[in-house]
Each structure stands twice: as C-alpha cells, then as structure tokens.
mmCIF file of C-alpha atoms in Angstrom:
data_model
loop_
_atom_site.group_PDB
_atom_site.id
_atom_site.type_symbol
_atom_site.label_atom_id
_atom_site.label_comp_id
_atom_site.label_asym_id
_atom_site.label_seq_id
_atom_site.Cartn_x
_atom_site.Cartn_y
_atom_site.Cartn_z
ATOM 1 C CA MET A 1 200.140 41.099 -130.517
ATOM 2 C CA LYS A 2 201.721 43.349 -127.905
ATOM 3 C CA LEU A 3 201.865 42.185 -124.317
ATOM 4 C CA TYR A 4 199.450 44.823 -123.021
ATOM 5 C CA GLN A 5 196.883 43.648 -125.580
ATOM 6 C CA ARG A 6 196.856 40.113 -124.179
ATOM 7 C CA LEU A 7 194.093 39.672 -121.640
ATOM 8 C CA HIS A 8 194.275 37.342 -118.665
ATOM 9 C CA PRO A 9 191.374 36.217 -116.452
ATOM 10 C CA GLY A 10 190.312 38.958 -114.065
ATOM 11 C CA VAL A 11 190.889 42.693 -114.197
ATOM 12 C CA ASN A 12 193.270 43.888 -116.896
ATOM 13 C CA LEU A 13 195.227 47.114 -116.800
ATOM 14 C CA GLY A 14 196.042 46.899 -120.506
ATOM 15 C CA PRO A 15 197.373 50.023 -122.234
ATOM 16 C CA THR A 16 196.668 52.241 -119.187
ATOM 17 C CA ASP A 17 199.682 50.691 -117.441
ATOM 18 C CA PRO A 18 201.490 48.255 -119.808
ATOM 19 C CA GLU A 19 204.344 47.586 -117.383
ATOM 20 C CA SER A 20 202.070 46.523 -114.505
ATOM 21 C CA HIS A 21 199.812 44.666 -116.946
ATOM 22 C CA GLU A 22 202.747 42.569 -118.109
ATOM 23 C CA GLU A 23 203.835 41.896 -114.545
ATOM 24 C CA ALA A 24 200.261 40.972 -113.595
ATOM 25 C CA GLU A 25 200.038 38.069 -116.021
ATOM 26 C CA GLU A 26 202.007 35.562 -113.947
ATOM 27 C CA LYS A 27 200.866 36.871 -110.570
ATOM 28 C CA ILE A 28 197.178 36.800 -111.482
ATOM 29 C CA PHE A 29 197.561 33.296 -112.876
ATOM 30 C CA GLY A 30 199.232 32.158 -109.645
ATOM 31 C CA PHE A 31 196.474 33.779 -107.624
ATOM 32 C CA TRP A 32 193.837 31.919 -109.667
ATOM 33 C CA ILE A 33 195.483 28.673 -108.544
ATOM 34 C CA PHE A 34 195.159 29.799 -104.932
ATOM 35 C CA LEU A 35 191.490 30.644 -105.528
ATOM 36 C CA MET A 36 190.884 27.203 -107.021
ATOM 37 C CA SER A 37 192.401 25.566 -103.932
ATOM 38 C CA ASP A 38 190.136 27.691 -101.738
ATOM 39 C CA LEU A 39 187.138 26.603 -103.811
ATOM 40 C CA VAL A 40 188.084 22.984 -103.150
ATOM 41 C CA LEU A 41 187.800 23.731 -99.421
ATOM 42 C CA PHE A 42 184.328 25.212 -99.881
ATOM 43 C CA SER A 43 183.299 22.280 -102.104
ATOM 44 C CA VAL A 44 184.094 19.916 -99.239
ATOM 45 C CA LEU A 45 182.097 22.090 -96.828
ATOM 46 C CA PHE A 46 179.135 22.202 -99.233
ATOM 47 C CA ALA A 47 179.235 18.415 -99.643
ATOM 48 C CA THR A 48 179.365 17.941 -95.866
ATOM 49 C CA TYR A 49 176.423 20.281 -95.401
ATOM 50 C CA ALA A 50 174.446 18.488 -98.118
ATOM 51 C CA ALA A 51 174.795 15.176 -96.283
ATOM 52 C CA MET A 52 174.206 16.595 -92.801
ATOM 53 C CA SER A 53 171.157 18.734 -93.720
ATOM 54 C CA ILE A 54 169.297 15.563 -94.705
ATOM 55 C CA GLN A 55 170.678 12.866 -92.444
ATOM 56 C CA GLY A 56 172.193 14.853 -89.588
ATOM 57 C CA VAL A 57 169.184 16.703 -88.127
ATOM 58 C CA ALA A 58 168.820 14.213 -85.238
ATOM 59 C CA GLN A 59 166.453 15.614 -82.571
ATOM 60 C CA GLY A 60 167.309 19.239 -83.405
ATOM 61 C CA PRO A 61 165.585 21.746 -85.690
ATOM 62 C CA SER A 62 165.550 21.290 -89.466
ATOM 63 C CA PRO A 63 166.550 24.058 -91.931
ATOM 64 C CA LYS A 64 162.891 24.940 -92.457
ATOM 65 C CA ASP A 65 162.413 25.487 -88.700
ATOM 66 C CA ILE A 66 165.142 28.065 -88.196
ATOM 67 C CA PHE A 67 165.963 29.873 -91.459
ATOM 68 C CA ASP A 68 164.385 33.242 -92.269
ATOM 69 C CA LEU A 69 164.969 34.429 -95.826
ATOM 70 C CA SER A 70 164.418 38.179 -95.195
ATOM 71 C CA PRO A 71 167.673 38.917 -93.301
ATOM 72 C CA VAL A 72 169.613 36.544 -95.537
ATOM 73 C CA PHE A 73 168.328 38.337 -98.629
ATOM 74 C CA LEU A 74 169.470 41.636 -97.094
ATOM 75 C CA GLU A 75 172.925 40.156 -96.442
ATOM 76 C CA THR A 76 173.068 39.010 -100.064
ATOM 77 C CA MET A 77 172.219 42.482 -101.365
ATOM 78 C CA VAL A 78 174.834 44.068 -99.084
ATOM 79 C CA LEU A 79 177.557 41.711 -100.283
ATOM 80 C CA LEU A 80 176.616 42.173 -103.944
ATOM 81 C CA ALA A 81 176.682 45.949 -103.431
ATOM 82 C CA SER A 82 180.193 45.658 -101.966
ATOM 83 C CA SER A 83 181.284 43.757 -105.074
ATOM 84 C CA PHE A 84 179.814 46.530 -107.239
ATOM 85 C CA THR A 85 181.685 49.265 -105.345
ATOM 86 C CA PHE A 86 184.896 47.236 -105.573
ATOM 87 C CA GLY A 87 184.370 47.031 -109.340
ATOM 88 C CA LEU A 88 184.021 50.821 -109.462
ATOM 89 C CA ALA A 89 187.224 51.142 -107.428
ATOM 90 C CA ILE A 90 189.128 48.986 -109.911
ATOM 91 C CA LEU A 91 187.757 50.993 -112.845
ATOM 92 C CA GLU A 92 188.869 54.161 -111.072
ATOM 93 C CA LEU A 93 192.310 52.623 -110.583
ATOM 94 C CA LYS A 94 192.550 51.708 -114.253
ATOM 95 C CA TYR A 95 191.053 54.674 -116.096
ATOM 96 C CA ARG A 96 190.653 57.796 -113.983
ATOM 97 C CA LYS A 97 193.322 57.510 -111.306
ATOM 98 C CA ASN A 98 191.504 59.863 -108.968
ATOM 99 C CA GLN A 99 192.867 58.803 -105.592
ATOM 100 C CA ARG A 100 190.107 60.411 -103.542
ATOM 101 C CA ARG A 101 187.377 58.665 -105.498
ATOM 102 C CA LEU A 102 189.329 55.398 -105.348
ATOM 103 C CA ALA A 103 189.574 55.756 -101.563
ATOM 104 C CA LEU A 104 185.838 56.474 -101.408
ATOM 105 C CA TRP A 105 184.899 53.292 -103.325
ATOM 106 C CA LEU A 106 187.285 51.188 -101.249
ATOM 107 C CA THR A 107 185.926 52.662 -98.007
ATOM 108 C CA LEU A 108 182.357 51.879 -99.100
ATOM 109 C CA THR A 109 183.420 48.358 -100.012
ATOM 110 C CA GLY A 110 184.982 47.809 -96.599
ATOM 111 C CA LEU A 111 181.949 49.240 -94.770
ATOM 112 C CA LEU A 112 179.540 47.054 -96.754
ATOM 113 C CA GLY A 113 181.723 44.022 -96.048
ATOM 114 C CA ALA A 114 181.747 44.856 -92.337
ATOM 115 C CA LEU A 115 177.958 45.301 -92.413
ATOM 116 C CA PHE A 116 177.612 41.869 -94.022
ATOM 117 C CA VAL A 117 179.709 40.248 -91.281
ATOM 118 C CA GLY A 118 177.713 42.111 -88.618
ATOM 119 C CA LEU A 119 174.402 40.898 -90.089
ATOM 120 C CA GLU A 120 175.700 37.350 -90.204
ATOM 121 C CA LEU A 121 176.777 37.510 -86.551
ATOM 122 C CA ASN A 122 173.302 38.809 -85.713
ATOM 123 C CA ASP A 123 171.843 35.756 -87.491
ATOM 124 C CA TYR A 124 173.953 33.517 -85.254
ATOM 125 C CA ARG A 125 172.730 35.405 -82.187
ATOM 126 C CA ILE A 126 169.099 34.870 -83.192
ATOM 127 C CA LEU A 127 169.675 31.170 -83.895
ATOM 128 C CA LEU A 128 171.286 30.682 -80.501
ATOM 129 C CA ALA A 129 168.957 32.888 -78.434
ATOM 130 C CA GLU A 130 165.584 32.205 -80.033
ATOM 131 C CA HIS A 131 165.957 28.705 -81.449
ATOM 132 C CA GLY A 132 168.592 27.179 -79.191
ATOM 133 C CA ALA A 133 170.349 26.113 -82.383
ATOM 134 C CA ALA A 134 173.929 25.694 -81.159
ATOM 135 C CA PRO A 135 176.588 24.015 -83.334
ATOM 136 C CA GLN A 136 176.717 20.969 -81.046
ATOM 137 C CA THR A 137 172.954 20.340 -81.329
ATOM 138 C CA SER A 138 173.184 18.263 -84.505
ATOM 139 C CA GLY A 139 175.385 17.381 -87.431
ATOM 140 C CA PHE A 140 173.298 19.676 -89.628
ATOM 141 C CA LEU A 141 173.938 22.706 -87.392
ATOM 142 C CA SER A 142 177.640 21.882 -87.063
ATOM 143 C CA ALA A 143 177.942 21.775 -90.860
ATOM 144 C CA TYR A 144 175.891 24.981 -91.203
ATOM 145 C CA TYR A 145 178.039 26.985 -88.781
ATOM 146 C CA LEU A 146 181.225 25.582 -90.298
ATOM 147 C CA LEU A 147 180.237 26.510 -93.857
ATOM 148 C CA THR A 148 178.839 29.989 -93.175
ATOM 149 C CA GLY A 149 181.447 30.707 -90.480
ATOM 150 C CA THR A 150 184.293 29.865 -92.864
ATOM 151 C CA HIS A 151 182.793 32.246 -95.404
ATOM 152 C CA ALA A 152 182.406 35.001 -92.787
ATOM 153 C CA LEU A 153 186.021 34.457 -91.728
ATOM 154 C CA HIS A 154 187.143 34.858 -95.347
ATOM 155 C CA VAL A 155 185.194 38.130 -95.661
ATOM 156 C CA SER A 156 186.743 39.382 -92.395
ATOM 157 C CA VAL A 157 190.245 38.577 -93.658
ATOM 158 C CA ALA A 158 189.435 40.362 -96.939
ATOM 159 C CA ILE A 159 188.373 43.461 -94.989
ATOM 160 C CA ILE A 160 191.674 43.479 -93.068
ATOM 161 C CA TRP A 161 193.520 43.021 -96.377
ATOM 162 C CA LEU A 162 191.551 45.953 -97.813
ATOM 163 C CA ILE A 163 192.497 48.177 -94.868
ATOM 164 C CA VAL A 164 196.184 47.324 -95.324
ATOM 165 C CA LEU A 165 196.003 48.158 -99.040
ATOM 166 C CA ALA A 166 194.152 51.409 -98.321
ATOM 167 C CA VAL A 167 197.032 52.426 -96.045
ATOM 168 C CA GLN A 168 199.540 51.488 -98.765
ATOM 169 C CA LEU A 169 197.593 53.545 -101.319
ATOM 170 C CA ALA A 170 197.624 56.536 -98.987
ATOM 171 C CA THR A 171 201.357 56.283 -98.292
ATOM 172 C CA LEU A 172 202.805 54.896 -101.543
ATOM 173 C CA GLY A 173 200.169 55.992 -104.049
ATOM 174 C CA PRO A 174 198.802 53.817 -106.890
ATOM 175 C CA VAL A 175 202.170 52.286 -107.785
ATOM 176 C CA GLY A 176 202.429 49.012 -109.713
ATOM 177 C CA PRO A 177 202.777 46.587 -106.758
ATOM 178 C CA VAL A 178 199.803 48.142 -104.941
ATOM 179 C CA LYS A 179 197.715 47.941 -108.124
ATOM 180 C CA LEU A 180 198.486 44.251 -108.491
ATOM 181 C CA ARG A 181 197.578 43.572 -104.846
ATOM 182 C CA LEU A 182 194.274 45.375 -105.327
ATOM 183 C CA MET A 183 193.541 43.340 -108.454
ATOM 184 C CA ARG A 184 194.138 40.110 -106.553
ATOM 185 C CA LEU A 185 191.983 41.246 -103.650
ATOM 186 C CA ALA A 186 189.224 42.148 -106.143
ATOM 187 C CA LEU A 187 189.292 38.595 -107.507
ATOM 188 C CA PHE A 188 189.177 37.203 -103.980
ATOM 189 C CA TRP A 189 186.264 39.486 -103.055
ATOM 190 C CA HIS A 190 184.237 38.517 -106.137
ATOM 191 C CA MET A 191 184.923 34.835 -105.451
ATOM 192 C CA LEU A 192 183.445 35.255 -101.955
ATOM 193 C CA ASP A 193 180.338 36.765 -103.586
ATOM 194 C CA ILE A 194 179.954 33.735 -105.826
ATOM 195 C CA ILE A 195 180.348 31.370 -102.877
ATOM 196 C CA TRP A 196 177.734 33.320 -100.935
ATOM 197 C CA ILE A 197 175.281 33.052 -103.854
ATOM 198 C CA GLY A 198 175.817 29.280 -103.601
ATOM 199 C CA ILE A 199 175.162 29.404 -99.829
ATOM 200 C CA PHE A 200 172.064 31.569 -100.294
ATOM 201 C CA THR A 201 170.661 29.232 -102.947
ATOM 202 C CA PHE A 202 171.679 25.856 -101.612
ATOM 203 C CA VAL A 203 171.539 26.382 -97.847
ATOM 204 C CA TYR A 204 168.784 28.945 -97.348
ATOM 205 C CA LEU A 205 166.454 28.780 -100.385
ATOM 206 C CA TYR A 206 166.664 25.016 -100.721
ATOM 207 C CA GLY A 207 166.385 24.593 -96.940
ATOM 208 C CA VAL A 208 163.253 26.723 -96.597
ATOM 209 C CA VAL A 209 161.411 25.689 -99.755
ATOM 210 C CA LEU A 210 162.028 21.933 -99.627
#
C-alpha cells in the first residue's frame, strides 16, 4: 500500500497532495495526543460540575431556576453550522483548491464562531442581571461558569487561530504547512463541537428536565 493510501484519523489529503499527506501522518497523530489531554481537562470540569450541580446549590438558584433552553439551542445550532462550514472549507482545500471559496467558508466559520461566543456572553449577562447568578453565589454556579467559560475561551482561541491561518493562506497560498495547520485546527474545532454537545445535554437538558 502506498503512503498516500494509508488513512489516519481526521481529514486526509490522500492522492490530492501525497507529499503533505505523508507529512501529516505524524503531525496529526501528535495533535490527537494534545486533543486527548484537552479532553482530560474537560472531563475534570464535567465531573466537578456533576458534583456541584447536586450538592453545591447552597442557598442559590438551581439549574432548573435559571436555564432557558431556547437560546442554548440556538447556540448549539450556530456552533454545529460553523463545524459544517469548516468541513466544506477542508473539502475545498482538498479537492477544488478554489482559494476564494475556501476563504468564504473560513470567513463564515469564523463569523459563526464569533456569534456563538457573543450569544454565550449574552447568556452570562442575563444570568447576572436577571437572576443574580454570579459565580461566587454557589459551588454549582462556580462550576457552571468554569466549564462553559473554559469552552468559550477555547472557541475564542480557535477563532484567533483561524484568523492567523486565513492571513497565511492569503499571503502564502495553500502550501503544505498551511494545509496541515488547517487540518489540525479543523480537528480542534470539531472537538469543541463534541464538547458543547456534552454541555448542552448534560448541563442544560439534564438540568432543566430533572
């Protein structure tokens, strides 16, 4: 089997760019290790939230008192849409190599990511202004802000990373190193989507229904 025919986890360039595909194998594997370490961090935050949401409410509001599923559902759709547009950008990078269309998909991805962060900040504003639910109110709220805030920080960093790569694409073109950086960012972006699905299900749905 030729090297470009071997597939590794994540996006594969394959025969469209055998040289970069071969170089990607080790780098993508190393990046998966980084992602796993990041998932360990979120696992700890989820476990902390699980304990605090039950035993750390104290005299403050419970999840059912303050969570509204409508805006959170909108945030979920926005983030999933950003993952979809990023997928289209990677397909453009691999098969069509139309730089304008690639820039369009990346711009949409960044805008959707920024919209998600903006909606999340608006959620915090509502919690603070209308419910008086500050992080120091209870262990539950501290764990909630820490978990969702860490996720929002990750998305913000990913947006900055995306802007830097967009500049590199505009100046250097879709050369091998830029392709590999985009592939790693795509993995990171999709991982943040998966974590958010966990937050939406475990924090919001579980908190409101039960």
